[in-house]
mmCIF file of C-alpha atoms and ligand atoms in Angstrom:
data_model
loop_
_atom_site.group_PDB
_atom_site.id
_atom_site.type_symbol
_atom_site.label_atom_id
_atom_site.label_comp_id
_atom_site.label_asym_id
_atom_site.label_seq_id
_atom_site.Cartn_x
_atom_site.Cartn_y
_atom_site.Cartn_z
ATOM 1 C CA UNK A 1 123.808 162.335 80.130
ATOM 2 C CA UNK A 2 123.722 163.632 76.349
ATOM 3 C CA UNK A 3 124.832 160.782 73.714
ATOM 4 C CA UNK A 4 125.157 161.640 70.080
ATOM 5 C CA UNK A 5 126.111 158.730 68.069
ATOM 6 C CA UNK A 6 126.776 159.240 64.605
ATOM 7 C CA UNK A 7 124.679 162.459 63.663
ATOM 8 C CA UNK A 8 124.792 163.620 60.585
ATOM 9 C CA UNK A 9 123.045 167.060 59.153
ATOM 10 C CA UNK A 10 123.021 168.750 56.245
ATOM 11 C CA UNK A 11 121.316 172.005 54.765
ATOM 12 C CA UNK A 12 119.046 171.466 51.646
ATOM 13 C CA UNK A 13 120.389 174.314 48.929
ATOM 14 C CA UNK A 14 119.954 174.552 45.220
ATOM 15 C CA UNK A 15 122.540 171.889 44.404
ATOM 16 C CA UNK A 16 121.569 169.627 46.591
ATOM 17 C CA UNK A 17 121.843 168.457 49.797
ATOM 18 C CA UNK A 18 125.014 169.690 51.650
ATOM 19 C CA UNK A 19 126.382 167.953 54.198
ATOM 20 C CA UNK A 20 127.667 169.334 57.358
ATOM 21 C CA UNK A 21 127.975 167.144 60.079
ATOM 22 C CA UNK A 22 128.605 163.716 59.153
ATOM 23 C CA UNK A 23 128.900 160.767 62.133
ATOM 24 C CA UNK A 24 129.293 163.253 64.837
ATOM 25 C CA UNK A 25 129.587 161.415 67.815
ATOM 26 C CA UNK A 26 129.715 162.777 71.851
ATOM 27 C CA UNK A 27 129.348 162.133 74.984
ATOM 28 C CA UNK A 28 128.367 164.628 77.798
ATOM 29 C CA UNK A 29 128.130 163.871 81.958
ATOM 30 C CA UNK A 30 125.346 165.273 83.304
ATOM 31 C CA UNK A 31 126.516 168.473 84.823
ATOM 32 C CA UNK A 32 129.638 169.103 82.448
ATOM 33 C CA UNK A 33 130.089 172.072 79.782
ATOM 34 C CA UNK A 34 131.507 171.290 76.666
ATOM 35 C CA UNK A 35 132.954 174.113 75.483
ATOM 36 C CA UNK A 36 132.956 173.925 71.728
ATOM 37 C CA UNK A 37 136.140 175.358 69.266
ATOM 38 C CA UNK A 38 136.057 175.249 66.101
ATOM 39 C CA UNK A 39 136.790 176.999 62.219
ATOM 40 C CA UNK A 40 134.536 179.271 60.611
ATOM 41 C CA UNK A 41 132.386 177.356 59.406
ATOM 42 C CA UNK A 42 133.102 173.500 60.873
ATOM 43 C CA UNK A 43 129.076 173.500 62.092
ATOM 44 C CA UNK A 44 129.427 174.780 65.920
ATOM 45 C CA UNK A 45 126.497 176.547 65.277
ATOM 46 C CA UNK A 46 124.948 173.965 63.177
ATOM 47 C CA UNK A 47 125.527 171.278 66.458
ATOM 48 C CA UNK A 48 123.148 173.748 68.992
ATOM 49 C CA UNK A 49 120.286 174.061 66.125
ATOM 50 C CA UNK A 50 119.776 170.244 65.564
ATOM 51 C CA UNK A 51 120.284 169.731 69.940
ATOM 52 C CA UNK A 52 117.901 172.855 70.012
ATOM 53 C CA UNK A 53 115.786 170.668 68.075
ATOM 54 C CA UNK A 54 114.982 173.500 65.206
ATOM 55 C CA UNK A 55 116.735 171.422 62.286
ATOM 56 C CA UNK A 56 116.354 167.791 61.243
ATOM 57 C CA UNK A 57 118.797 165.224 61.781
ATOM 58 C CA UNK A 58 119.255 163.213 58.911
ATOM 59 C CA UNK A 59 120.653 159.925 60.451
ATOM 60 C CA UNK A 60 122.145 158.971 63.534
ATOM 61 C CA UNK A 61 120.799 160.194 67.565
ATOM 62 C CA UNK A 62 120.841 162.367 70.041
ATOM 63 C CA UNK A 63 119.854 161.034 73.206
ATOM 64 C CA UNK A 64 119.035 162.136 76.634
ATOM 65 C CA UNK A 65 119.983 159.320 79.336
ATOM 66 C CA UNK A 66 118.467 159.793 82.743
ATOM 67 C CA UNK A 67 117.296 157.453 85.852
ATOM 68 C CA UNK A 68 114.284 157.101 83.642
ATOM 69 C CA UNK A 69 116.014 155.889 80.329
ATOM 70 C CA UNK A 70 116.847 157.231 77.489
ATOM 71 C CA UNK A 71 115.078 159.342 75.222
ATOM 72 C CA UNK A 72 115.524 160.988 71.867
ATOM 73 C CA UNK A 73 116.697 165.008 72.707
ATOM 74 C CA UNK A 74 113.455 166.616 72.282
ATOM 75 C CA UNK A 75 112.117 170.447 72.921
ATOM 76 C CA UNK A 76 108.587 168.960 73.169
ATOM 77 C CA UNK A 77 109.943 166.214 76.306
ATOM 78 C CA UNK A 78 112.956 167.801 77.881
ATOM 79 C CA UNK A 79 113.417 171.201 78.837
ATOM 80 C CA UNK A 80 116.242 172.934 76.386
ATOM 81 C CA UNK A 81 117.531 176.570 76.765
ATOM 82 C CA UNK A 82 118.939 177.985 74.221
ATOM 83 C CA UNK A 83 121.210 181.450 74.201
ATOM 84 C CA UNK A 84 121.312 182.039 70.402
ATOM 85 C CA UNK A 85 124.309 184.771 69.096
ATOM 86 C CA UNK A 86 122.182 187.572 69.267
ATOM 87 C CA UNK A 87 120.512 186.433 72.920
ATOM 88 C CA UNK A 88 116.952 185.856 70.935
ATOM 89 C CA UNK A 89 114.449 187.956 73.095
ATOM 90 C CA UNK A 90 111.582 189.221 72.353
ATOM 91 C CA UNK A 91 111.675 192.822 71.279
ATOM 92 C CA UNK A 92 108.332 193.388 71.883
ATOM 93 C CA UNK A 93 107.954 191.673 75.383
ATOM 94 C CA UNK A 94 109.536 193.337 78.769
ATOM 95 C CA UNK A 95 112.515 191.747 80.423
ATOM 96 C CA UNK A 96 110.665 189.860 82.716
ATOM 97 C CA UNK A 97 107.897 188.615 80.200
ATOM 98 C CA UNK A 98 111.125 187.257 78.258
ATOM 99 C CA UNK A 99 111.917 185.401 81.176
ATOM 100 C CA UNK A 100 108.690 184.138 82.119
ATOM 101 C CA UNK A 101 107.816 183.247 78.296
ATOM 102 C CA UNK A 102 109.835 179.417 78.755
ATOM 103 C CA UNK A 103 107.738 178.843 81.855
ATOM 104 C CA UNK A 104 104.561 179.898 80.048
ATOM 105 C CA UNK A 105 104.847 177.877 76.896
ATOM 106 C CA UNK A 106 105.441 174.610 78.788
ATOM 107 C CA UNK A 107 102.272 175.533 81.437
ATOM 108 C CA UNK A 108 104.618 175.320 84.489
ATOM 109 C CA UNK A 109 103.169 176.752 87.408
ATOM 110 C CA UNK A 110 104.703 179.648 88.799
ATOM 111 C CA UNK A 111 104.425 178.053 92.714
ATOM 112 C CA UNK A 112 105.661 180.784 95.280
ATOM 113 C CA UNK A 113 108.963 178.944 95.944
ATOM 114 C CA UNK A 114 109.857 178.648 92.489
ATOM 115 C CA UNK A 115 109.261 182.738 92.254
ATOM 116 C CA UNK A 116 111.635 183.800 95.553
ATOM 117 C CA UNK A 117 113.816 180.890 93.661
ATOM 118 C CA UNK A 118 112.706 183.357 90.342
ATOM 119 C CA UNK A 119 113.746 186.550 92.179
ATOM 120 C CA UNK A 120 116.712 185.087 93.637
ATOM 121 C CA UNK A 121 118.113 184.512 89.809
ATOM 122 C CA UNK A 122 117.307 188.721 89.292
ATOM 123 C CA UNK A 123 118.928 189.056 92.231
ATOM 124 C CA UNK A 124 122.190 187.234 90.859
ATOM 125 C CA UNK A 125 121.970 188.815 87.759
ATOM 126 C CA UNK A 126 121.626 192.271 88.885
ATOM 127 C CA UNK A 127 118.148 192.306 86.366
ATOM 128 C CA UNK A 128 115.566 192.991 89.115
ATOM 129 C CA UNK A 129 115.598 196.813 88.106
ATOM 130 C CA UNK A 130 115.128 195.984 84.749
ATOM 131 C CA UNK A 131 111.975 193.577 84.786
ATOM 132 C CA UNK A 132 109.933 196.339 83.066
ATOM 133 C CA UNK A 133 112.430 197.472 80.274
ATOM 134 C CA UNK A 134 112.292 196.556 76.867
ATOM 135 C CA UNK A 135 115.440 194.722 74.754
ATOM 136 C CA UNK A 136 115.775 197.973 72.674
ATOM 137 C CA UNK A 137 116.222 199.770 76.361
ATOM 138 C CA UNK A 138 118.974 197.651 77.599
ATOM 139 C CA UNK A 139 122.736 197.765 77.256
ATOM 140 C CA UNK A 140 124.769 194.963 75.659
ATOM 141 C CA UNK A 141 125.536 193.627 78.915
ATOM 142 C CA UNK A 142 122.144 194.102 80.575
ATOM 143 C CA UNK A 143 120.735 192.058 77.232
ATOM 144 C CA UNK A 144 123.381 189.028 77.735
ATOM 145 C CA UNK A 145 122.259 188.949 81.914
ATOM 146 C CA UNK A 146 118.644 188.820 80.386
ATOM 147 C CA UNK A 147 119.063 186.216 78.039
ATOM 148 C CA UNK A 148 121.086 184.318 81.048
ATOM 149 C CA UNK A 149 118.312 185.173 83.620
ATOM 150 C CA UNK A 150 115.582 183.758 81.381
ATOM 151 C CA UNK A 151 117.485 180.565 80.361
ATOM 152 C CA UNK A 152 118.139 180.083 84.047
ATOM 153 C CA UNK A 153 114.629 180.687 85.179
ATOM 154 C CA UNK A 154 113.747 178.017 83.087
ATOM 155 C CA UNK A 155 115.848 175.179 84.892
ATOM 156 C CA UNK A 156 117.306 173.554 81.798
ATOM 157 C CA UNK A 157 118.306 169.638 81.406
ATOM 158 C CA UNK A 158 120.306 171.172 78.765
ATOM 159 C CA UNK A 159 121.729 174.584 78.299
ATOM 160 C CA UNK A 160 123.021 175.551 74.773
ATOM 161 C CA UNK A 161 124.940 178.832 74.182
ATOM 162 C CA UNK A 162 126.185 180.176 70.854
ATOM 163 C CA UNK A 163 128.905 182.699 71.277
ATOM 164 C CA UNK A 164 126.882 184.455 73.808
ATOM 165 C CA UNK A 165 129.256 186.891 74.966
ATOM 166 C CA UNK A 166 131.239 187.736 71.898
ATOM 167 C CA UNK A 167 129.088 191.237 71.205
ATOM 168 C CA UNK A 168 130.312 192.564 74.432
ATOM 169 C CA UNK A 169 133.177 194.595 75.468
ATOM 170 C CA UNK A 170 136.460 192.893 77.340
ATOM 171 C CA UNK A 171 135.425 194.060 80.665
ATOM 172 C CA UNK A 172 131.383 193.156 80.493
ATOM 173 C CA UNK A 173 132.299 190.169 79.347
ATOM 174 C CA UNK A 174 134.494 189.078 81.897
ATOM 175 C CA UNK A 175 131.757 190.052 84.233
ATOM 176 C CA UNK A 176 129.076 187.995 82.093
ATOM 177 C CA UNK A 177 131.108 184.925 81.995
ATOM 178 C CA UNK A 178 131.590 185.069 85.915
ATOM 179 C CA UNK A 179 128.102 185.665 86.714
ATOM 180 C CA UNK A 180 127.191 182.865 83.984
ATOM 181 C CA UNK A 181 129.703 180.056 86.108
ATOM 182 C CA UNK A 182 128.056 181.776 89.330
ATOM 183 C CA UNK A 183 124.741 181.448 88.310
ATOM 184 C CA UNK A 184 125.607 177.567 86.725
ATOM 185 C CA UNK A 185 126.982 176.267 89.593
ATOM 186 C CA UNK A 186 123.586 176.543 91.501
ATOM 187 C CA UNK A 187 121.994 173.676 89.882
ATOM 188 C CA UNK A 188 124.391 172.768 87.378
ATOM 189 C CA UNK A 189 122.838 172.374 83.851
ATOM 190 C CA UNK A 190 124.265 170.015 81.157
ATOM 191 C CA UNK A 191 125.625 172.928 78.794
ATOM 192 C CA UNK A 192 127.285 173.092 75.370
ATOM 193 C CA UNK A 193 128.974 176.397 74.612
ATOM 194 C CA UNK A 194 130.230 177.734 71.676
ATOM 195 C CA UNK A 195 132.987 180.238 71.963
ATOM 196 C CA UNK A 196 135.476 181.470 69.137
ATOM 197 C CA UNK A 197 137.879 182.339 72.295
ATOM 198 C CA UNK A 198 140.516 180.008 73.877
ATOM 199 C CA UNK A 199 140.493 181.624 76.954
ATOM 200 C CA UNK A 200 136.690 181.307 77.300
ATOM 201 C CA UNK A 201 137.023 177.808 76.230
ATOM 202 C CA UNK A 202 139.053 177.011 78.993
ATOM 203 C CA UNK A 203 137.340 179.697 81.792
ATOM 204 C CA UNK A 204 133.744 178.325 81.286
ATOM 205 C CA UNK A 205 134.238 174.452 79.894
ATOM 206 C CA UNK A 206 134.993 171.596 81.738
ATOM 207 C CA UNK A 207 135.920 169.655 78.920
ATOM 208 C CA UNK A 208 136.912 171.650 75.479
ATOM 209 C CA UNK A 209 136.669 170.192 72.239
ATOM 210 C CA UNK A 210 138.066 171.225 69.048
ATOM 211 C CA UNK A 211 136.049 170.564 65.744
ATOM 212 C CA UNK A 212 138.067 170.146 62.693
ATOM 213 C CA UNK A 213 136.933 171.134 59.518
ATOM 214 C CA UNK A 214 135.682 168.689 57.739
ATOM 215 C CA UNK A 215 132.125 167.605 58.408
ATOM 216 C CA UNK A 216 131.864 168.322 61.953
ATOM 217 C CA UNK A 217 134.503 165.645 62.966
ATOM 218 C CA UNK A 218 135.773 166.154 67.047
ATOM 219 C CA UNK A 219 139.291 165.799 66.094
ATOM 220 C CA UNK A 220 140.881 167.192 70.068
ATOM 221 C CA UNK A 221 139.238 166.264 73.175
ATOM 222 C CA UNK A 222 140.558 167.813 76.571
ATOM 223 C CA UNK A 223 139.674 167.448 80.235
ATOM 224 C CA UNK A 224 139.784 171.011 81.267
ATOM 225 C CA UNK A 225 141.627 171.260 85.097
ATOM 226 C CA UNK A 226 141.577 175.417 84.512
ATOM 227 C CA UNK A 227 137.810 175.432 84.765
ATOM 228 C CA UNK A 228 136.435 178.706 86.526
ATOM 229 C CA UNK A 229 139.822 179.456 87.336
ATOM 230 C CA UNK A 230 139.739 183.673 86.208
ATOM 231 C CA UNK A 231 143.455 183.980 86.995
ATOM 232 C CA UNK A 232 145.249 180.184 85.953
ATOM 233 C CA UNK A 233 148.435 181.724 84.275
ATOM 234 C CA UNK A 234 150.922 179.473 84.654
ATOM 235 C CA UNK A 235 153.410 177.121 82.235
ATOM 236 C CA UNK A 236 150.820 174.315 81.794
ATOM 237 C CA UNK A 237 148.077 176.555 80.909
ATOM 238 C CA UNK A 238 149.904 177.978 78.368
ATOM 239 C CA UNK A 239 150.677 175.281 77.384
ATOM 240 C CA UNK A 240 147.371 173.897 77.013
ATOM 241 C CA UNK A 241 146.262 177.160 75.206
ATOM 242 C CA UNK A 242 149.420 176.794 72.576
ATOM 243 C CA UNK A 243 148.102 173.291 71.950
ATOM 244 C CA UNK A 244 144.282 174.552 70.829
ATOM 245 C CA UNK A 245 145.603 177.684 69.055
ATOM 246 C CA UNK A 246 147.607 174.651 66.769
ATOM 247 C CA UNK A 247 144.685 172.659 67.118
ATOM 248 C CA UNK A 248 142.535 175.239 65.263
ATOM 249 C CA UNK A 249 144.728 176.318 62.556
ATOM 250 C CA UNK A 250 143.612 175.311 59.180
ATOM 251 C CA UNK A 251 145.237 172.105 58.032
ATOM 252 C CA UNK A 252 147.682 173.776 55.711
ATOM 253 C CA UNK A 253 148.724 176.156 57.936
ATOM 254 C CA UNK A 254 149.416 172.925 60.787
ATOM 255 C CA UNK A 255 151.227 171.398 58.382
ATOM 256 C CA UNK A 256 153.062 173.609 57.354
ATOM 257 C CA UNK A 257 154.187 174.320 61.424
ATOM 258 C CA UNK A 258 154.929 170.414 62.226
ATOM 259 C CA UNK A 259 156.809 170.122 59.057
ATOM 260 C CA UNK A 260 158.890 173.650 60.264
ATOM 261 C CA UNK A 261 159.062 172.172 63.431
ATOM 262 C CA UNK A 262 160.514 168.823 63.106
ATOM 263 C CA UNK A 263 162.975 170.769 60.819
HETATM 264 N N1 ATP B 301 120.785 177.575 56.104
HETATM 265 C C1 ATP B 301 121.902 177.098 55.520
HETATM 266 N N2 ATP B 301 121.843 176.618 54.264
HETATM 267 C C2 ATP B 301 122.952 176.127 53.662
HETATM 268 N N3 ATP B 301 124.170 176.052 54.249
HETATM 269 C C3 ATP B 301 124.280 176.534 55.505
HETATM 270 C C4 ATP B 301 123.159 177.076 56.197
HETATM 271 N N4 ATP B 301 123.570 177.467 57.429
HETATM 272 C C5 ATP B 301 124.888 177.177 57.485
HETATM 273 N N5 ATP B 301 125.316 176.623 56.342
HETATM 274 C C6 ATP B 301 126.670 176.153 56.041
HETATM 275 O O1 ATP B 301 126.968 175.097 56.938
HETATM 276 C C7 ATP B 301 128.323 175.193 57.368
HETATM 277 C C8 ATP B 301 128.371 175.258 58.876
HETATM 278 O O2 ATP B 301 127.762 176.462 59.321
HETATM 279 P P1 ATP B 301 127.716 176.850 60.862
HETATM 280 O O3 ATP B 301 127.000 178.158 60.968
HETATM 281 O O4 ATP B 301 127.201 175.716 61.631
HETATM 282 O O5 ATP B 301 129.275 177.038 61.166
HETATM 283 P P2 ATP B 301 129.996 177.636 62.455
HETATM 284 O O6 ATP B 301 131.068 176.686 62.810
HETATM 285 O O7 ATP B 301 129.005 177.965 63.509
HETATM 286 O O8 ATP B 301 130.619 178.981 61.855
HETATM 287 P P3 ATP B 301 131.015 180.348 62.582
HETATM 288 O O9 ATP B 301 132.115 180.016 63.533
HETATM 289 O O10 ATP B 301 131.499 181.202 61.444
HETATM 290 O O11 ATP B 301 129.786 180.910 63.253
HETATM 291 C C9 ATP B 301 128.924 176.413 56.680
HETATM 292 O O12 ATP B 301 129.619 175.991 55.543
HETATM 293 C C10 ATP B 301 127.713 177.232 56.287
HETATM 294 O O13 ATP B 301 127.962 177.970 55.123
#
């Protein structure tokens, strides 16, 4: 279980310190994805670097609560995969050195389960033919199975994605979030995804949030029933995507609709 209680953030600029998150606090079930909406802006992208551990929090905790206890969230201590915007490999190391690299840094041995388990993940991912290729070699798609074949490899406690699929096309990225729940449901990760799309909000995340835009506040919490459903059209889901389109309209703009509406 992930518990943030009251993080705050902010960026150090010329003028000062500038706050960005300020009393953030969450709770994730092991096992769920949070799928994270949010302004241009609000700090969705802010969140994954401090849980990715490469900024500073300033005050407050994120904690990692298993059968052993609970821990501050720590690269060095628990195992964190991160799928940045741009998918972050290597340019100069082959597919499958990318994928390997996690393993490597944290000494894990490579035991010959773990690599049919290893080769199994290729498999899924339809990467196997492209173990020796470099980034620059690869298509948009084949980079984004990469990137999710090397944070899978690494058997995350906690899985963070930033907009990972928003460089791709309509139909590859259909196919990349399918593989992604296909490839999650085998051991399940703790995940945090942030998506600028409604409809991937409510395909991949089992619980969406909504951050406003001030600070990094949660202000809309849902419990997601239209999880991994690819074809859920019906009254109540469009419903439920109505309600986070208002949900992410600037505050003018939202108050400008209730006021219209209760006309
Ligand atoms: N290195 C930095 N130094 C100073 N301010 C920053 C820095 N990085 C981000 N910010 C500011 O912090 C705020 C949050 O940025 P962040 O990238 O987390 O937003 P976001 O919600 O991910 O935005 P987007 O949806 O556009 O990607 C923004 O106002 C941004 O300008």
């Amino acid at each position: 279980m992930l518990v943030i209680e009251n993080l705050s953030v902010s960026y150090r600029t010329k003028k000062g310190r500038v706050p960005v998150i300020d009393g953030l606090s969450l709770q994730m079930e092991q096992g769920e994805v949070l799928a994270v909406l949010g302004p241009s802006g609000c700090g969705k992208s802010t969140l994954i670097n401090v849980l990715a551990g490469m900024l500073p929090i300033d005050s407050g905790s994120a904690d990692f609560v298993t059968e052993n206890g609970r821990q501050p969230l720590n690269p060095k201590t628990h195992k964190i995969g991160v799928i940045p915007q741009n998918c972050g490999l290597l340019p100069w190391k082959t597919v499958r050195d990318n994928c390997l690299l996690p393993l490597k840094l944290r000494r894990e041995p490579i035991t010959e389960e773990r690599e049919r388990e290893i080769s199994d993940i290729y498999e899924a991912l339809d990467v196997s033919q492209l173990l020796q290729r470099y980034p620059a070699q690869l298509s948009g798609g084949q980079v984004q199975r990469a990137a999710l074949a090397r944070a899978f490899v690494f058997h995350p406690d906690l899985l963070l994605m930033d907009e990972p699929f928003s460089a791709l096309d309509a139909i590859t990225r259909q196919d990349a979030r399918e593989l992604f729940l296909r490839i999650w449901n085998r051991n399940r990760p703790t995940t945090v995804l942030v998506t600028h799309s409604i409809e991937e909000a409510l395909y991949l995340g089992n619980t969406v949030v909504v951050m406003g835009t001030s600070h990094g506040e949660i202000q809309y919490r849902m419990k997601n029933p239209y999880f991994g459903n690819s074809n859920p059209e019906s009254v109540d889901y469009l419903a439920a995507k109505r309600t986070l389109h208002e949900k992410l309209k600037p505050d003018d703009e939202r108050r400008g609709w209730i006021e219209q509406t209760a006309e």
